[in-house]
XYZ file of C-alpha atoms in Angstrom:
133
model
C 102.544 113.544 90.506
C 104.676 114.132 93.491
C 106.520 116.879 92.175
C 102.954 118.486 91.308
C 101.643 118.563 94.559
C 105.112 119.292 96.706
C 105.744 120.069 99.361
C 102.832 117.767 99.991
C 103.480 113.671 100.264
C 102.710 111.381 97.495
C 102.589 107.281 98.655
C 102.534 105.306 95.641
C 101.016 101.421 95.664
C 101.432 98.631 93.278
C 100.591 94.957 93.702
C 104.339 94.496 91.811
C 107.475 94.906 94.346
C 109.069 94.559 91.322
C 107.494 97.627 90.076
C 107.731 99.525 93.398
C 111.431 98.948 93.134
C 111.367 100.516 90.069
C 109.623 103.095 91.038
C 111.951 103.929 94.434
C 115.137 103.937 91.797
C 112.996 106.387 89.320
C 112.189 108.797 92.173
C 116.246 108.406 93.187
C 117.098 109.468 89.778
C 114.966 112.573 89.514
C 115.365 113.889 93.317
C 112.185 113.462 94.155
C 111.933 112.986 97.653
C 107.962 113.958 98.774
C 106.884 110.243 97.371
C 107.172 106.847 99.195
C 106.211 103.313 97.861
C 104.598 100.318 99.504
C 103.246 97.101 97.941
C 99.669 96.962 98.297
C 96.061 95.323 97.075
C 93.361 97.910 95.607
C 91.174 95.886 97.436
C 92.780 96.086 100.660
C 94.339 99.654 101.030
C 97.110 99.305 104.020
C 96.247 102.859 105.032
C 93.543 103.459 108.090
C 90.043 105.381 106.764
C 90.229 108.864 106.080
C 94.217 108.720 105.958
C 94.055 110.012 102.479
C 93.119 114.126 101.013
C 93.304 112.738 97.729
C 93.312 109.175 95.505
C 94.397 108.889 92.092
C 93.951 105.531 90.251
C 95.735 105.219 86.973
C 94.692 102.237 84.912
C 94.185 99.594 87.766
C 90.338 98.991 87.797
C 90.715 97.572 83.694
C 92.728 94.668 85.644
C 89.996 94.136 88.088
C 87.097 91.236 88.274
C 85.635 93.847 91.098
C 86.151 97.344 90.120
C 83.390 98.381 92.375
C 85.169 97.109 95.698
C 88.562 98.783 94.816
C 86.805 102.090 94.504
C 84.936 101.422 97.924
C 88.364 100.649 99.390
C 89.762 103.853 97.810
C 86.534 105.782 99.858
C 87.172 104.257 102.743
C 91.101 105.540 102.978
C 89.741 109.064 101.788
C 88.973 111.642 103.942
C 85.814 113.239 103.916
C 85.531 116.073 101.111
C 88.777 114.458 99.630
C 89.118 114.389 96.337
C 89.231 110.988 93.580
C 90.714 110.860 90.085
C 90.426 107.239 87.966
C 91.820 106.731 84.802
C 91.509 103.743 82.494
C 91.899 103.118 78.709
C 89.180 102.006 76.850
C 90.896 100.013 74.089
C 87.254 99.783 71.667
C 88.195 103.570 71.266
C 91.429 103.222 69.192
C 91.141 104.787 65.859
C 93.901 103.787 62.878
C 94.012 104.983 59.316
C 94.479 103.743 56.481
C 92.483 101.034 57.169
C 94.454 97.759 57.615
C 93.511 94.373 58.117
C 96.046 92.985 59.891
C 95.355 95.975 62.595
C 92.337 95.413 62.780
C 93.088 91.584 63.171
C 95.763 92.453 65.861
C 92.863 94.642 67.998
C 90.682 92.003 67.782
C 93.002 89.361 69.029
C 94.182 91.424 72.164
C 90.668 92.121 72.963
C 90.588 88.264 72.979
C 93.327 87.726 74.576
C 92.555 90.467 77.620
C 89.409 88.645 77.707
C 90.665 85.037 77.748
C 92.780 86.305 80.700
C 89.355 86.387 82.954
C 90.334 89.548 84.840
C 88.744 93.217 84.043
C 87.871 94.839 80.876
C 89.661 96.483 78.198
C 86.913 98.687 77.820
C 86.930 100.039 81.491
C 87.127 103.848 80.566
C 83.284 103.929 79.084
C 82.412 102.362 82.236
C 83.910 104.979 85.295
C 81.577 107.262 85.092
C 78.714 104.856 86.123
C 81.456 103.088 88.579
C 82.336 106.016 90.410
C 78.700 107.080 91.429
């Protein structure tokens, strides 16, 4: 993303500062040097309102209990006339072929599993639409 939009700054945020570590040594690797990193909550953006010309979101809100309030918290950082991009999976949309059982078995378990977790939906990506007005 950052080397799409340079010259212009990318700031990346995870929950993980595991992951954001991995990210700073990725962006090392390939030169990249428009992009910074900070650890951060969807639901609490450490950016002041309007800081933002542009949001992207890529599979977060499927992890969320309150989708709604990270995409109000993405708003709030945006500027006016900025632009917003989500992205989530929606894992009911898998196709496979042949037909297998123990695939079928195996998507049925994650589901349950995703599910048992109590947090979000694997089945986010039919829902944006409807979240995002």
């Amino acid at each position: 993303l950052a080397q799409t939009v340079a010259p212009g700054e990318v700031i990346g945020i995870d929950v993980s500062e595991e992951d954001i570590q991995r990210a700073q040594a990725l962006a090392a690797e390939k030169g990249v040097s428009n992009v910074r990193f900070r650890v951060g909550d969807a639901y609490a953006i450490p950016f002041p309102e309007g800081y933002f010309d542009a949001v992207f979101c890529h599979n977060v809100l499927e992890h969320l209990n309150e989708p709604v309030k990270a995409l109000e918290e993405m708003r709030r950082v945006l500027r006016p006339r900025g632009v917003a991009g989500v992205r989530d999976v929606d894992h009911g949309g898998f196709l496979h072929s042949p037909d297998d059982a123990s695939l079928a078995r195996f998507f049925e378990l994650f589901v349950a599993n995703w599910r048992a977790g109590g947090r979000g939906s694997p089945f986010m990506g039919r829902h944006l639409k409807g979240l995002m007005l």
